[in-house]
């Protein structure tokens, strides 16, 4: 979740910033599907607005269901969302891969959420 500067004297988060930080990540073609862990109380808002970044710079997505499950469990009984990244990329949404393998994007509109488990 954190990275050191080249000289080892500074540390920073690799994603999840609440203030604007240039992560210097190139746009990266994602796998066909990614996952997001949440909890039931957020489902209505997500169905209406999709996944929004809120105060962060990006929405965070996981490459596997197990990681999304762990993320969702931090707030209660998890709900795992499956995201159609092929369709998102085809619609010109950009994705970035952080140094610790968290996938980042600006927004996931509701139409790209293809499963709620």
PDB file of N, CA and C in Angstrom, residues 42-52 107-111 113 116:
ATOM      1  N   UNK A  42     -24.852   0.108   0.932  1.00  0.00           N
ATOM      2  CA  UNK A  42     -24.456   1.005  -0.155  1.00  0.00           C
ATOM      3  C   UNK A  42     -25.048   0.612  -1.503  1.00  0.00           C
ATOM      4  N   UNK A  43     -25.762  -0.506  -1.566  1.00  0.00           N
ATOM      5  CA  UNK A  43     -26.243  -1.016  -2.851  1.00  0.00           C
ATOM      6  C   UNK A  43     -27.185  -0.057  -3.579  1.00  0.00           C
ATOM      7  N   UNK A  44     -28.113   0.561  -2.885  1.00  0.00           N
ATOM      8  CA  UNK A  44     -29.063   1.458  -3.557  1.00  0.00           C
ATOM      9  C   UNK A  44     -28.333   2.622  -4.226  1.00  0.00           C
ATOM     10  N   UNK A  45     -27.397   3.228  -3.525  1.00  0.00           N
ATOM     11  CA  UNK A  45     -26.639   4.351  -4.091  1.00  0.00           C
ATOM     12  C   UNK A  45     -25.796   3.898  -5.280  1.00  0.00           C
ATOM     13  N   UNK A  46     -25.198   2.704  -5.175  1.00  0.00           N
ATOM     14  CA  UNK A  46     -24.369   2.194  -6.268  1.00  0.00           C
ATOM     15  C   UNK A  46     -25.237   1.884  -7.481  1.00  0.00           C
ATOM     16  N   UNK A  47     -26.417   1.314  -7.259  1.00  0.00           N
ATOM     17  CA  UNK A  47     -27.311   1.014  -8.387  1.00  0.00           C
ATOM     18  C   UNK A  47     -27.740   2.301  -9.102  1.00  0.00           C
ATOM     19  N   UNK A  48     -27.839   3.399  -8.357  1.00  0.00           N
ATOM     20  CA  UNK A  48     -28.245   4.670  -8.950  1.00  0.00           C
ATOM     21  C   UNK A  48     -27.084   5.406  -9.621  1.00  0.00           C
ATOM     22  N   UNK A  49     -25.941   5.502  -8.927  1.00  0.00           N
ATOM     23  CA  UNK A  49     -24.829   6.332  -9.406  1.00  0.00           C
ATOM     24  C   UNK A  49     -23.613   5.556  -9.875  1.00  0.00           C
ATOM     25  N   UNK A  50     -23.588   4.251  -9.615  1.00  0.00           N
ATOM     26  CA  UNK A  50     -22.400   3.462  -9.912  1.00  0.00           C
ATOM     27  C   UNK A  50     -21.390   3.602  -8.787  1.00  0.00           C
ATOM     28  N   UNK A  51     -20.181   3.170  -9.049  1.00  0.00           N
ATOM     29  CA  UNK A  51     -19.107   3.324  -8.070  1.00  0.00           C
ATOM     30  C   UNK A  51     -18.446   4.672  -8.301  1.00  0.00           C
ATOM     31  N   UNK A  52     -18.492   5.507  -7.282  1.00  0.00           N
ATOM     32  CA  UNK A  52     -17.886   6.837  -7.388  1.00  0.00           C
ATOM     33  C   UNK A  52     -16.671   6.908  -6.470  1.00  0.00           C
ATOM     34  N   UNK A 107     -14.550   6.257 -12.414  1.00  0.00           N
ATOM     35  CA  UNK A 107     -15.952   6.028 -12.084  1.00  0.00           C
ATOM     36  C   UNK A 107     -16.391   4.738 -12.767  1.00  0.00           C
ATOM     37  N   UNK A 108     -17.258   3.985 -12.122  1.00  0.00           N
ATOM     38  CA  UNK A 108     -17.855   2.806 -12.751  1.00  0.00           C
ATOM     39  C   UNK A 108     -19.357   3.057 -12.846  1.00  0.00           C
ATOM     40  N   UNK A 109     -19.849   3.456 -14.015  1.00  0.00           N
ATOM     41  CA  UNK A 109     -21.288   3.656 -14.178  1.00  0.00           C
ATOM     42  C   UNK A 109     -22.053   2.352 -13.912  1.00  0.00           C
ATOM     43  N   UNK A 110     -23.293   2.470 -13.431  1.00  0.00           N
ATOM     44  CA  UNK A 110     -24.061   1.268 -13.057  1.00  0.00           C
ATOM     45  C   UNK A 110     -24.200   0.241 -14.175  1.00  0.00           C
ATOM     46  N   UNK A 111     -24.254   0.678 -15.423  1.00  0.00           N
ATOM     47  CA  UNK A 111     -24.474  -0.281 -16.521  1.00  0.00           C
ATOM     48  C   UNK A 111     -23.310  -1.260 -16.688  1.00  0.00           C
ATOM     49  N   UNK A 113     -21.762  -2.714 -14.086  1.00  0.00           N
ATOM     50  CA  UNK A 113     -21.768  -3.660 -12.976  1.00  0.00           C
ATOM     51  C   UNK A 113     -22.659  -4.820 -13.406  1.00  0.00           C
ATOM     52  N   UNK A 116     -23.976  -8.924  -8.834  1.00  0.00           N
ATOM     53  CA  UNK A 116     -24.010  -8.531  -7.426  1.00  0.00           C
ATOM     54  C   UNK A 116     -24.075  -9.819  -6.614  1.00  0.00           C
TER      55      UNK A 116
END
